[in-house]
Short mmCIF file of C-alpha atoms (C1' of nucleotides) in Angstrom, two decimals:
data_model
loop_
_atom_site.label_atom_id
_atom_site.label_comp_id
_atom_site.label_asym_id
_atom_site.label_seq_id
_atom_site.Cartn_x
_atom_site.Cartn_y
_atom_site.Cartn_z
CA MET A 25 0.02 -0.05 0.04
CA ALA A 26 3.11 2.33 -0.12
CA GLY A 27 2.05 5.59 -1.48
CA GLN A 28 -1.29 4.17 -2.71
CA ARG A 29 -4.30 5.86 -0.94
CA THR A 30 -7.21 3.57 -0.48
CA ILE A 31 -10.65 5.06 -1.34
CA ILE A 32 -13.25 4.22 1.29
CA ARG A 33 -16.86 4.67 -0.09
CA ASP A 34 -19.29 6.04 2.48
CA LEU A 35 -22.11 7.96 0.75
CA ASN A 36 -23.35 9.32 4.09
CA ARG A 37 -19.98 10.70 5.05
CA THR A 38 -19.45 12.30 1.86
CA ARG A 39 -22.86 14.02 1.95
CA ASP A 40 -22.17 15.30 5.32
CA LYS A 41 -18.84 16.63 4.43
CA ILE A 42 -20.38 18.43 1.37
CA PHE A 43 -23.03 19.77 3.59
CA ALA A 44 -20.87 21.23 6.22
CA ALA A 45 -18.62 22.63 3.58
CA ALA A 46 -21.58 24.29 1.74
CA LEU A 47 -22.76 25.78 4.92
CA THR A 48 -19.41 27.46 5.31
CA GLU A 49 -19.30 28.66 1.66
CA PHE A 50 -22.83 29.78 1.35
CA SER A 51 -22.62 31.85 4.53
CA ALA A 52 -19.44 33.31 3.39
CA LYS A 53 -20.30 34.00 -0.18
CA GLY A 54 -24.01 33.61 -0.63
CA PHE A 55 -25.58 31.45 -3.36
CA ALA A 56 -24.20 33.22 -6.32
CA GLY A 57 -20.79 33.78 -4.84
CA ALA A 58 -20.16 30.42 -3.52
CA ARG A 59 -18.53 28.10 -6.06
CA VAL A 60 -19.09 24.26 -6.23
CA ASP A 61 -15.46 23.69 -7.07
CA ALA A 62 -14.82 25.56 -3.56
CA ILE A 63 -17.41 23.47 -1.61
CA ALA A 64 -15.94 20.30 -3.16
CA ARG A 65 -12.30 21.32 -2.29
CA ARG A 66 -13.29 22.32 1.23
CA ALA A 67 -15.27 18.84 1.67
CA ARG A 68 -12.29 17.18 0.07
CA VAL A 69 -14.56 15.26 -2.36
CA ASN A 70 -14.82 15.28 -6.08
CA LYS A 71 -17.12 17.99 -7.36
CA ARG A 72 -19.23 15.30 -9.09
CA MET A 73 -20.33 14.09 -5.86
CA LEU A 74 -22.07 17.26 -5.01
CA TYR A 75 -24.30 16.69 -8.02
CA TYR A 76 -24.63 13.08 -7.01
CA CYS A 77 -25.81 13.73 -3.47
CA PHE A 78 -27.82 16.82 -3.84
CA GLY A 79 -28.72 17.31 -7.49
CA THR A 80 -28.03 20.99 -8.27
CA LYS A 81 -26.13 23.77 -6.38
CA GLN A 82 -29.47 25.31 -5.83
CA ASP A 83 -31.01 22.18 -4.19
CA LEU A 84 -27.82 22.06 -1.93
CA TYR A 85 -28.59 25.64 -1.03
CA ARG A 86 -32.13 24.98 -0.22
CA GLU A 87 -31.18 22.00 1.93
CA VAL A 88 -28.73 24.06 3.78
CA LEU A 89 -31.01 26.92 4.63
CA ARG A 90 -33.91 24.48 5.46
CA ARG A 91 -31.81 22.67 7.98
CA LYS A 92 -30.14 25.65 9.57
CA ILE A 93 -33.69 27.38 9.95
CA SER A 94 -35.00 24.30 11.37
CA GLN A 95 -32.04 24.00 13.78
CA ARG A 96 -32.37 27.59 14.88
CA ALA A 97 -36.29 27.20 15.48
CA ASP A 98 -34.97 26.30 19.10
CA LEU A 99 -34.57 30.04 19.55
CA ILE A 100 -38.18 30.98 19.83
CA ASP A 101 -39.27 27.90 21.82
CA SER A 102 -36.49 28.31 24.39
CA THR A 103 -37.09 31.99 24.97
CA PRO A 104 -37.78 33.05 28.56
CA ASP A 105 -40.93 34.89 29.33
CA LYS A 106 -39.38 37.86 30.85
CA PHE A 107 -38.76 40.59 28.26
CA ALA A 108 -35.13 41.41 29.15
CA ASP A 109 -34.26 37.70 29.56
CA ALA A 110 -35.76 36.91 26.12
CA LEU A 111 -33.67 39.71 24.65
CA LEU A 112 -30.51 38.34 26.07
CA HIS A 113 -31.37 34.81 25.23
CA LEU A 114 -31.94 35.70 21.61
CA TYR A 115 -28.67 37.48 21.42
CA LYS A 116 -26.75 34.94 23.19
CA LEU A 117 -27.87 32.06 20.93
CA GLY A 118 -28.82 33.77 17.62
CA GLY A 119 -27.22 36.98 17.56
CA THR A 120 -23.83 35.49 17.73
CA ASP A 121 -24.44 32.74 15.32
CA ARG A 122 -22.50 34.18 12.54
CA ASP A 123 -23.42 31.38 9.80
CA PHE A 124 -27.15 31.76 10.65
CA THR A 125 -27.14 35.48 10.65
CA ARG A 126 -25.27 35.68 7.38
CA LEU A 127 -27.48 33.12 5.66
CA MET A 128 -30.50 35.30 6.63
CA GLU A 129 -28.76 38.19 5.41
CA TRP A 130 -27.93 36.83 2.10
CA GLU A 131 -31.49 35.80 1.85
CA ALA A 132 -32.53 39.31 2.48
CA ILE A 133 -30.28 40.91 -0.07
CA ASP A 134 -30.80 38.36 -2.78
CA ASN A 135 -34.13 40.11 -3.57
CA GLY A 136 -36.45 37.25 -4.12
CA ARG A 137 -40.13 37.92 -3.96
CA GLY A 138 -41.33 34.47 -4.10
CA LYS A 139 -42.01 31.93 -1.53
CA LEU A 140 -39.14 31.75 1.17
CA ILE A 141 -37.64 28.40 2.14
CA ALA A 142 -39.37 27.20 5.17
CA GLU A 143 -41.65 30.10 4.90
CA THR A 144 -44.68 28.51 6.53
CA GLU A 145 -42.68 27.23 9.54
CA ARG A 146 -40.99 30.52 10.17
CA ARG A 147 -44.38 32.45 9.92
CA GLU A 148 -45.76 30.14 12.74
CA LEU A 149 -42.63 30.53 14.68
CA PHE A 150 -42.89 34.35 14.48
CA GLU A 151 -46.55 34.27 15.25
CA LYS A 152 -45.85 32.17 18.31
CA ALA A 153 -43.22 34.59 19.43
CA VAL A 154 -45.55 37.58 18.92
CA ALA A 155 -48.28 35.60 20.84
CA ARG A 156 -45.94 35.45 23.89
CA LEU A 157 -45.44 39.08 23.76
CA ARG A 158 -49.19 39.62 23.75
CA ARG A 159 -49.51 37.37 26.82
CA ALA A 160 -46.92 39.40 28.51
CA GLN A 161 -48.61 42.59 27.59
CA ARG A 162 -52.03 41.23 28.83
CA ASP A 163 -50.41 40.09 32.08
CA GLY A 164 -48.99 43.44 32.65
CA PHE A 165 -45.31 42.76 31.93
CA LEU A 166 -45.12 44.85 28.92
CA PRO A 167 -46.63 48.39 28.25
CA LYS A 168 -50.17 48.49 26.94
CA GLN A 169 -50.87 49.67 23.51
CA ILE A 170 -47.59 49.11 21.86
CA ASP A 171 -47.41 47.63 18.51
CA LEU A 172 -46.21 44.13 19.22
CA THR A 173 -45.19 43.30 15.72
CA GLN A 174 -43.08 46.41 15.74
CA LEU A 175 -41.66 45.49 19.17
CA PHE A 176 -40.66 41.93 18.00
CA ILE A 177 -39.15 43.36 14.71
CA SER A 178 -37.12 45.65 17.04
CA MET A 179 -36.05 42.80 19.33
CA LEU A 180 -34.52 41.00 16.36
CA ALA A 181 -33.01 44.26 15.08
CA LEU A 182 -31.14 44.84 18.43
CA VAL A 183 -30.14 41.15 18.51
CA ILE A 184 -28.65 40.56 15.20
CA PHE A 185 -27.58 43.89 13.78
CA PRO A 186 -24.12 43.66 15.13
CA MET A 187 -23.61 40.58 12.99
CA VAL A 188 -25.58 41.81 10.28
CA MET A 189 -23.52 45.02 9.84
CA PRO A 190 -20.14 44.27 11.23
CA GLN A 191 -18.40 47.14 9.36
CA ILE A 192 -20.64 49.68 11.20
CA VAL A 193 -19.98 48.27 14.46
CA ARG A 194 -16.36 48.36 13.88
CA LEU A 195 -16.53 51.98 12.99
CA ILE A 196 -18.49 53.07 15.98
CA SER A 197 -16.96 50.72 18.59
CA ASP A 198 -13.36 49.69 17.40
CA MET A 199 -14.51 46.25 18.13
CA GLU A 200 -15.42 43.23 16.23
CA PRO A 201 -19.14 41.96 16.81
CA GLY A 202 -17.60 38.66 17.66
CA ASP A 203 -15.13 39.92 20.19
CA PRO A 204 -16.17 38.80 23.75
CA ARG A 205 -15.66 42.43 25.01
CA PHE A 206 -18.18 43.57 22.52
CA VAL A 207 -20.50 40.72 23.25
CA ARG A 208 -20.14 41.61 27.05
CA ARG A 209 -20.96 45.26 26.48
CA ARG A 210 -23.81 44.31 24.14
CA ALA A 211 -25.35 41.98 26.51
CA ALA A 212 -25.18 44.53 29.35
CA PHE A 213 -26.89 47.07 27.10
CA LEU A 214 -29.64 44.70 25.97
CA ARG A 215 -30.26 43.92 29.58
CA TRP A 216 -30.66 47.62 30.35
CA ILE A 217 -32.80 48.26 27.37
CA GLY A 218 -35.06 45.25 27.89
CA ASP A 219 -35.64 46.40 31.45
CA ARG A 220 -36.27 49.99 30.20
CA ILE A 221 -38.80 48.77 27.56
CA SER A 222 -40.71 46.50 29.95
CA GLY A 223 -40.72 49.21 32.70
CA ASP A 224 -43.26 51.86 33.31
CA PRO A 225 -46.76 51.53 31.90
CA ALA A 226 -48.11 53.75 29.24
CA ALA A 227 -49.10 57.03 30.73
CA THR A 228 -52.85 56.97 29.53
CA SER A 229 -53.71 53.97 31.68
CA SER A 230 -56.20 54.53 34.54
CA THR A 231 -54.88 55.10 37.96
CA ALA A 232 -56.66 51.83 39.33
CA ASP A 233 -55.14 49.81 36.55
CA LYS A 234 -51.86 51.55 37.03
CA VAL A 235 -51.85 50.78 40.83
CA ASN A 236 -52.55 47.12 40.13
CA ARG A 237 -49.87 46.92 37.48
CA ARG A 238 -47.50 48.81 39.64
CA HIS A 239 -47.95 46.31 42.24
CA THR A 240 -47.55 43.40 39.91
CA GLU A 241 -44.47 45.07 38.44
CA PHE A 242 -42.90 45.69 41.90
CA ALA A 243 -43.35 42.11 42.85
CA ALA A 244 -42.05 40.75 39.47
CA GLY A 245 -39.18 43.38 39.80
CA VAL A 246 -38.22 42.62 43.14
CA SER A 247 -34.99 40.60 41.82
CA HIS A 248 -34.15 43.58 39.57
CA SER A 249 -31.48 46.16 39.77
CA LYS A 250 -31.91 49.07 41.90
CA THR A 251 -33.54 51.07 38.78
CA ARG A 252 -36.64 49.32 39.85
CA ILE A 253 -36.91 51.04 43.20
CA HIS A 254 -37.79 54.54 41.83
CA PRO A 255 -40.94 53.52 40.24
CA ALA A 256 -42.00 52.13 43.67
CA LYS A 257 -41.12 55.32 45.23
CA LYS A 258 -43.34 57.04 42.79
CA LEU A 259 -46.17 54.78 43.73
CA ALA A 260 -45.85 55.78 47.36
CA GLY A 261 -45.85 59.45 46.34
CA LEU A 262 -49.20 58.79 44.65
CA ARG A 263 -50.79 57.21 47.64
CA MET B 10 -32.44 62.65 -41.01
CA ALA B 11 -34.94 60.18 -41.94
CA GLY B 12 -34.56 56.81 -39.68
CA GLN B 13 -31.01 58.17 -38.94
CA ARG B 14 -30.21 58.66 -35.32
CA THR B 15 -27.81 61.50 -34.68
CA ILE B 16 -25.28 60.70 -31.93
CA ILE B 17 -24.82 63.67 -29.54
CA ARG B 18 -21.51 63.59 -27.69
CA ASP B 19 -21.69 64.66 -24.05
CA LEU B 20 -19.14 63.12 -21.95
CA ASN B 21 -20.56 64.54 -18.69
CA ARG B 22 -23.98 63.35 -19.73
CA THR B 23 -22.72 59.98 -20.40
CA ARG B 24 -20.85 59.72 -17.21
CA ASP B 25 -24.06 60.89 -15.16
CA LYS B 26 -26.10 58.34 -16.88
CA ILE B 27 -23.47 55.50 -16.11
CA PHE B 28 -23.26 56.74 -12.70
CA ALA B 29 -27.06 56.68 -12.10
CA ALA B 30 -27.44 53.27 -13.62
CA ALA B 31 -24.68 51.91 -11.68
CA LEU B 32 -26.18 53.02 -8.38
CA THR B 33 -29.18 51.19 -9.27
CA GLU B 34 -27.45 47.97 -10.25
CA PHE B 35 -24.82 47.93 -7.35
CA SER B 36 -27.62 48.58 -4.95
CA ALA B 37 -29.65 45.71 -6.42
CA LYS B 38 -26.90 43.16 -7.13
CA GLY B 39 -23.80 44.33 -5.22
CA PHE B 40 -20.47 44.64 -6.76
CA ALA B 41 -19.96 40.93 -7.96
CA GLY B 42 -23.59 40.58 -8.93
CA ALA B 43 -23.88 43.72 -11.03
CA ARG B 44 -23.07 43.20 -14.71
CA VAL B 45 -21.22 46.10 -16.68
CA ASP B 46 -23.62 45.06 -19.55
CA ALA B 47 -26.63 45.78 -17.42
CA ILE B 48 -25.28 49.01 -16.23
CA ALA B 49 -24.52 49.94 -19.81
CA ARG B 50 -27.84 48.91 -21.13
CA ARG B 51 -29.66 50.57 -18.14
CA ALA B 52 -27.75 53.73 -18.97
CA ARG B 53 -28.09 53.53 -22.62
CA VAL B 54 -24.70 53.95 -23.51
CA ASN B 55 -22.27 51.49 -25.12
CA LYS B 56 -20.40 49.28 -22.57
CA ARG B 57 -16.98 50.60 -23.72
CA MET B 58 -18.00 54.09 -22.32
CA LEU B 59 -18.07 52.53 -18.86
CA TYR B 60 -14.34 51.78 -19.13
CA TYR B 61 -13.81 55.12 -20.80
CA CYS B 62 -15.44 57.12 -18.04
CA PHE B 63 -14.45 55.20 -14.97
CA GLY B 64 -11.46 52.98 -15.66
CA THR B 65 -12.85 49.53 -14.23
CA LYS B 66 -16.00 48.19 -12.79
CA GLN B 67 -14.19 48.34 -9.38
CA ASP B 68 -13.36 52.26 -9.82
CA LEU B 69 -16.98 52.88 -10.51
CA TYR B 70 -18.26 50.98 -7.60
CA ARG B 71 -15.93 52.84 -5.31
CA GLU B 72 -17.11 56.18 -6.77
CA VAL B 73 -20.67 55.05 -6.48
CA LEU B 74 -20.15 54.30 -2.68
CA ARG B 75 -18.18 57.20 -2.06
CA ARG B 76 -20.59 59.70 -3.40
CA LYS B 77 -23.68 57.96 -1.68
CA ILE B 78 -21.95 57.97 1.65
CA SER B 79 -20.98 61.69 1.19
CA GLN B 80 -24.33 62.50 0.18
CA ARG B 81 -25.84 60.76 3.26
CA ALA B 82 -23.59 62.39 5.63
CA ASP B 83 -26.33 64.92 5.96
CA LEU B 84 -28.06 62.55 8.13
CA ILE B 85 -25.95 63.06 11.19
CA ASP B 86 -25.51 66.81 10.77
CA SER B 87 -29.14 67.51 10.40
CA THR B 88 -30.24 65.14 13.26
CA PRO B 89 -32.21 66.96 15.98
CA ASP B 90 -31.02 66.95 19.50
CA LYS B 91 -33.99 65.35 21.21
CA PHE B 92 -33.52 61.63 21.12
CA ALA B 93 -36.98 60.57 19.85
CA ASP B 94 -36.78 63.22 17.21
CA ALA B 95 -33.30 62.02 16.24
CA LEU B 96 -34.48 58.35 15.91
CA LEU B 97 -37.37 59.57 13.72
CA HIS B 98 -35.34 61.65 11.57
CA LEU B 99 -32.75 58.92 10.97
CA TYR B 100 -35.67 56.69 9.99
CA LYS B 101 -37.45 59.11 7.75
CA LEU B 102 -34.31 60.00 5.90
CA GLY B 103 -31.92 57.09 6.07
CA GLY B 104 -34.06 54.23 7.17
CA THR B 105 -36.40 54.35 3.92
CA ASP B 106 -33.40 55.20 1.55
CA ARG B 107 -33.28 51.49 0.04
CA ASP B 108 -30.27 52.21 -2.29
CA PHE B 109 -28.19 53.45 0.55
CA THR B 110 -29.23 50.75 2.89
CA ARG B 111 -28.53 48.10 0.35
CA LEU B 112 -25.17 49.54 -0.61
CA MET B 113 -24.29 49.40 3.24
CA GLU B 114 -25.43 45.93 3.46
CA TRP B 115 -23.58 44.73 0.36
CA GLU B 116 -20.43 46.22 1.94
CA ALA B 117 -21.27 44.44 5.14
CA ILE B 118 -21.56 40.98 3.56
CA ASP B 119 -18.87 41.32 1.24
CA ASN B 120 -16.64 40.30 3.97
CA GLY B 121 -13.85 42.91 3.40
CA ARG B 122 -11.48 43.43 6.24
CA GLY B 123 -9.33 46.06 4.69
CA LYS B 124 -10.01 49.80 4.57
CA LEU B 125 -13.43 50.78 3.91
CA ILE B 126 -14.46 53.27 1.42
CA ALA B 127 -14.67 56.66 2.98
CA GLU B 128 -13.75 55.01 6.28
CA THR B 129 -12.23 58.24 7.92
CA GLU B 130 -14.96 60.31 7.05
CA ARG B 131 -17.42 58.03 8.48
CA ARG B 132 -15.63 57.49 11.65
CA GLU B 133 -15.62 61.24 12.07
CA LEU B 134 -19.26 61.34 11.42
CA PHE B 135 -20.19 58.53 14.01
CA GLU B 136 -17.85 60.19 16.50
CA LYS B 137 -19.75 63.36 16.27
CA ALA B 138 -22.98 61.44 16.53
CA VAL B 139 -21.97 59.79 19.85
CA ALA B 140 -20.53 63.22 21.14
CA ARG B 141 -24.04 64.50 20.70
CA LEU B 142 -25.42 61.74 22.87
CA ARG B 143 -22.72 62.27 25.43
CA ARG B 144 -23.79 66.00 25.52
CA ALA B 145 -27.46 64.94 25.80
CA GLN B 146 -26.53 62.48 28.61
CA ARG B 147 -24.42 65.12 30.51
CA ASP B 148 -27.40 67.76 30.01
CA GLY B 149 -29.72 65.20 31.47
CA PHE B 150 -31.71 64.21 28.59
CA LEU B 151 -30.48 60.67 28.47
CA PRO B 152 -30.00 58.27 31.37
CA LYS B 153 -26.74 58.18 33.09
CA GLN B 154 -24.21 55.30 32.76
CA ILE B 155 -25.77 53.63 29.69
CA ASP B 156 -23.13 52.77 27.01
CA LEU B 157 -23.60 55.35 24.30
CA THR B 158 -21.74 53.42 21.52
CA GLN B 159 -24.18 50.78 22.21
CA LEU B 160 -27.06 53.19 22.25
CA PHE B 161 -25.85 54.70 18.89
CA ILE B 162 -25.39 51.07 17.37
CA SER B 163 -29.05 50.33 18.63
CA MET B 164 -30.30 53.43 17.14
CA LEU B 165 -29.16 52.62 13.70
CA ALA B 166 -30.30 48.96 14.15
CA LEU B 167 -33.77 50.18 14.99
CA VAL B 168 -33.72 52.59 11.94
CA ILE B 169 -32.30 50.57 9.19
CA PHE B 170 -33.23 47.00 10.09
CA PRO B 171 -36.51 46.93 8.14
CA MET B 172 -34.81 47.69 4.85
CA VAL B 173 -31.78 45.42 5.72
CA MET B 174 -33.97 42.44 6.31
CA PRO B 175 -37.13 42.97 4.39
CA GLN B 176 -38.18 39.24 4.07
CA ILE B 177 -38.11 39.08 8.09
CA VAL B 178 -40.52 42.15 8.14
CA ARG B 179 -42.80 40.57 5.69
CA LEU B 180 -42.97 37.40 7.76
CA ILE B 181 -43.76 39.10 10.94
CA SER B 182 -45.76 42.06 9.75
CA ASP B 183 -47.14 41.08 6.36
CA MET B 184 -46.16 44.24 5.09
CA GLU B 185 -43.15 45.59 2.87
CA PRO B 186 -40.73 47.89 4.60
CA GLY B 187 -41.40 50.36 2.11
CA ASP B 188 -45.23 50.24 2.45
CA PRO B 189 -46.54 53.59 3.76
CA ARG B 190 -48.63 51.69 6.49
CA PHE B 191 -45.54 50.05 7.67
CA VAL B 192 -43.44 53.21 7.68
CA ARG B 193 -46.29 54.91 9.57
CA ARG B 194 -46.38 52.16 12.16
CA ARG B 195 -42.67 51.87 12.36
CA ALA B 196 -42.40 55.72 12.97
CA ALA B 197 -44.99 55.62 15.65
CA PHE B 198 -42.93 52.83 17.39
CA LEU B 199 -39.85 54.53 17.12
CA ARG B 200 -41.47 57.71 18.76
CA TRP B 201 -42.71 55.63 21.54
CA ILE B 202 -39.31 53.77 22.08
CA GLY B 203 -37.30 56.96 21.83
CA ASP B 204 -39.41 58.62 24.42
CA ARG B 205 -39.05 55.52 26.42
CA ILE B 206 -35.30 55.23 26.28
CA SER B 207 -34.79 58.89 27.14
CA GLY B 208 -37.42 59.01 29.77
CA ASP B 209 -37.23 58.62 33.38
CA PRO B 210 -33.91 59.42 35.03
CA ALA B 211 -31.78 56.88 36.87
CA ALA B 212 -33.25 56.11 40.11
CA THR B 213 -30.04 56.90 42.02
CA SER B 214 -30.34 60.61 41.21
CA SER B 215 -31.13 63.11 43.94
CA THR B 216 -34.62 64.56 44.19
CA ALA B 217 -33.65 68.06 43.30
CA ASP B 218 -31.79 66.91 40.11
CA LYS B 219 -35.07 64.88 39.39
CA VAL B 220 -37.28 67.89 39.77
CA ASN B 221 -35.18 70.06 37.71
CA ARG B 222 -34.91 67.34 34.97
CA ARG B 223 -38.62 66.85 35.08
CA HIS B 224 -39.07 70.51 34.54
CA THR B 225 -36.77 70.54 31.58
CA GLU B 226 -38.24 67.43 30.09
CA PHE B 227 -41.65 68.97 30.44
CA ALA B 228 -40.64 72.20 28.61
CA ALA B 229 -38.86 70.05 25.93
CA GLY B 230 -42.09 67.88 25.66
CA VAL B 231 -44.57 70.65 25.45
CA SER B 232 -45.17 70.07 21.69
CA HIS B 233 -45.56 66.22 21.99
CA SER B 234 -48.59 64.08 21.78
CA LYS B 235 -51.11 63.55 24.69
CA THR B 236 -48.81 60.91 26.16
CA ARG B 237 -46.58 63.65 27.37
CA ILE B 238 -49.51 65.31 29.50
CA HIS B 239 -49.63 62.59 32.10
CA PRO B 240 -46.12 63.02 33.17
CA ALA B 241 -47.08 66.69 33.62
CA LYS B 242 -49.82 65.60 35.95
CA LYS B 243 -47.40 63.51 37.87
CA LEU B 244 -45.16 66.55 38.17
CA ALA B 245 -48.11 68.51 39.77
CA GLY B 246 -48.73 65.70 42.10
CA LEU B 247 -45.27 65.75 43.36
CA ARG B 248 -45.45 69.48 43.93
"C1'" DG C 1 -13.09 73.37 -45.25
"C1'" DC C 2 -9.51 70.47 -43.13
"C1'" DT C 3 -6.94 68.24 -39.40
"C1'" DA C 4 -6.66 66.44 -34.95
"C1'" DC C 5 -8.68 64.99 -30.97
"C1'" DT C 6 -11.68 62.09 -28.68
"C1'" DA C 7 -16.52 60.21 -27.63
"C1'" DT C 8 -18.77 56.36 -29.32
"C1'" DT C 9 -19.86 51.89 -31.61
"C1'" DA C 10 -18.70 47.07 -32.64
"C1'" DA C 11 -16.37 43.04 -32.28
"C1'" DC C 12 -13.09 40.17 -30.00
"C1'" DT C 13 -10.43 37.55 -26.13
"C1'" DA C 14 -9.37 34.94 -22.07
"C1'" DT C 15 -11.11 33.01 -18.15
"C1'" DT C 16 -14.38 31.08 -15.17
"C1'" DA C 17 -18.45 28.83 -13.66
"C1'" DA C 18 -22.32 25.18 -13.33
"C1'" DG C 19 -23.24 21.16 -15.16
"C1'" DT C 20 -22.47 16.97 -18.02
"C1'" DT C 21 -20.40 12.64 -20.07
"C1'" DA C 22 -17.23 8.88 -19.63
"C1'" DA C 23 -14.30 5.97 -17.23
"C1'" DT C 24 -12.82 3.58 -12.87
"C1'" DT C 25 -13.26 0.93 -8.96
"C1'" DA C 26 -15.13 -0.34 -4.23
"C1'" DA C 27 -18.29 -3.21 -2.27
"C1'" DA C 28 -22.67 -5.75 -2.30
"C1'" DA C 29 -25.02 -9.65 -4.33
"C1'" DC C 30 -25.21 -13.97 -6.09
"C1'" DG D 29 -14.73 -16.03 -7.39
"C1'" DT D 30 -17.78 -13.38 -10.56
"C1'" DT D 31 -21.26 -10.15 -11.91
"C1'" DT D 32 -23.80 -6.03 -10.86
"C1'" DT D 33 -24.43 -1.79 -8.75
"C1'" DA D 34 -23.23 2.55 -7.44
"C1'" DA D 35 -19.58 5.69 -5.35
"C1'" DT D 36 -15.98 8.04 -7.04
"C1'" DT D 37 -12.41 10.37 -10.19
"C1'" DA D 38 -11.33 12.75 -14.41
"C1'" DA D 39 -12.16 15.19 -18.29
"C1'" DC D 40 -15.23 17.90 -21.24
"C1'" DT D 41 -18.97 21.45 -22.85
"C1'" DT D 42 -21.45 25.70 -23.14
"C1'" DA D 43 -22.37 30.10 -21.65
"C1'" DA D 44 -21.42 33.97 -19.51
"C1'" DT D 45 -18.36 37.90 -17.92
"C1'" DA D 46 -14.83 41.88 -17.45
"C1'" DG D 47 -11.93 43.89 -19.96
"C1'" DT D 48 -9.34 44.88 -24.66
"C1'" DT D 49 -8.77 46.01 -29.57
"C1'" DA D 50 -10.14 48.09 -33.89
"C1'" DA D 51 -12.92 51.11 -36.38
"C1'" DT D 52 -16.25 55.08 -36.77
"C1'" DA D 53 -17.70 59.44 -36.47
"C1'" DG D 54 -18.92 63.97 -33.88
"C1'" DT D 55 -16.80 68.37 -32.76
"C1'" DA D 56 -13.32 71.66 -31.45
"C1'" DG D 57 -9.58 74.21 -33.21
"C1'" DC D 58 -7.20 76.34 -36.91
#
DNA sequence: GCTACTATTAACTATTAAGTTAATTAAAAC
DNA sequence: GTTTTAATTAACTTAATAGTTAATAGTAGC
């Protein structure tokens, strides 16, 4: 066997290697920019195997996207109920997943107007997320009468923007979005803004409702930072 | 002259037509995706003229980006001091400028790690913007001790995310980010969150400072919607 | 009106990319 | 051990792309 390499055939292994390489290449270059030659090289398989396993470059791309979206569906299901915790959770899991973020961004910028990959599933996930916000609002943990679709869009914006626009983050903060220092500061800020958004109720609420919600919020907020004490003092002043 | 088209030579006009077509094509397709053939066709000039006027596709791209960034530098300079107004202003001018947003996004996703186009200018602009936030914070219009670079990043996130990720906006809200209905709802939300973020002072402030800031905020807020009236009533209650 | 310059048109070139065809060979089936 | 199947390697094909070369013709200068 001197100098002769034995070829071991394992279609599943080949398929997995191509898939992993494709995730990396599509994330880096998008569909149009990724080269099947490069994917094959990265996977250390013959280019022909890509067509053998997945059919076309487009089919491979769909599969990569479908699986990544499906994998990341855990984000919504595992989101805590408390708003600031939810924001942090989304950031920690989704906001720092560079491949996922970039795939979403390539999808965004590729200008398709047709049906999205896993569109139905994603709609359902997002509806679930907005429904949870609605419950939190109804239970008094979020201000009344704010637009919850806009709130949810804004949550996603706050969470994934650093990875989506790294050059802007670099220009403003002199840090890479993946830098642990940046992540720490971002997390602290998201904690703050999460608490801030979910804090005081809307000013137009009736006093009785406000008192009740105050009490609920105070109880819920008892483990919070001392920024929560001030609203309680205001409540005492009103009574 | 029957049936014979007269060619009128005007190099400036040709250059301008190519530039305008290039802005559209680069915004739509990015650098790699845009085709010089398509740019020339859109501009209704012969492809050769693109090289005659701008040298290479890359040089044309730089020029388009440079000029667009320079044009949009007005955004920071014309931003109002009041936080919520600033947010709305950024949204109304920058957040709905699709070409600009997409050029920034293409830049983001194209993975360059070298020097950005107009990098120095942009850094200065962003430093100016953060300095304004610092002044607002010092003057009591923004909460103490929040991270202003994170705040500014978050402003940009809230403002341009809908155009950056239109498919997500579509999935969540069933509207296009350019739809006037969406724009209206977004603007209202940004008004709310802007007020929210810049609202109550940190709980650790002294009461005297609080009263003074309340008074200042009330004066600044006198032209606002009726959500501002209730804090005035609270102020009367305190006195 | 003639000449020189240059804006414009038309055609060509070398390279690259996705996909295809042909050949080889590992391994399963008999 | 032999045959068949299918996983793998190697080479080929067609179309598209940025850029280049050659030719034409509008217009400024004299």
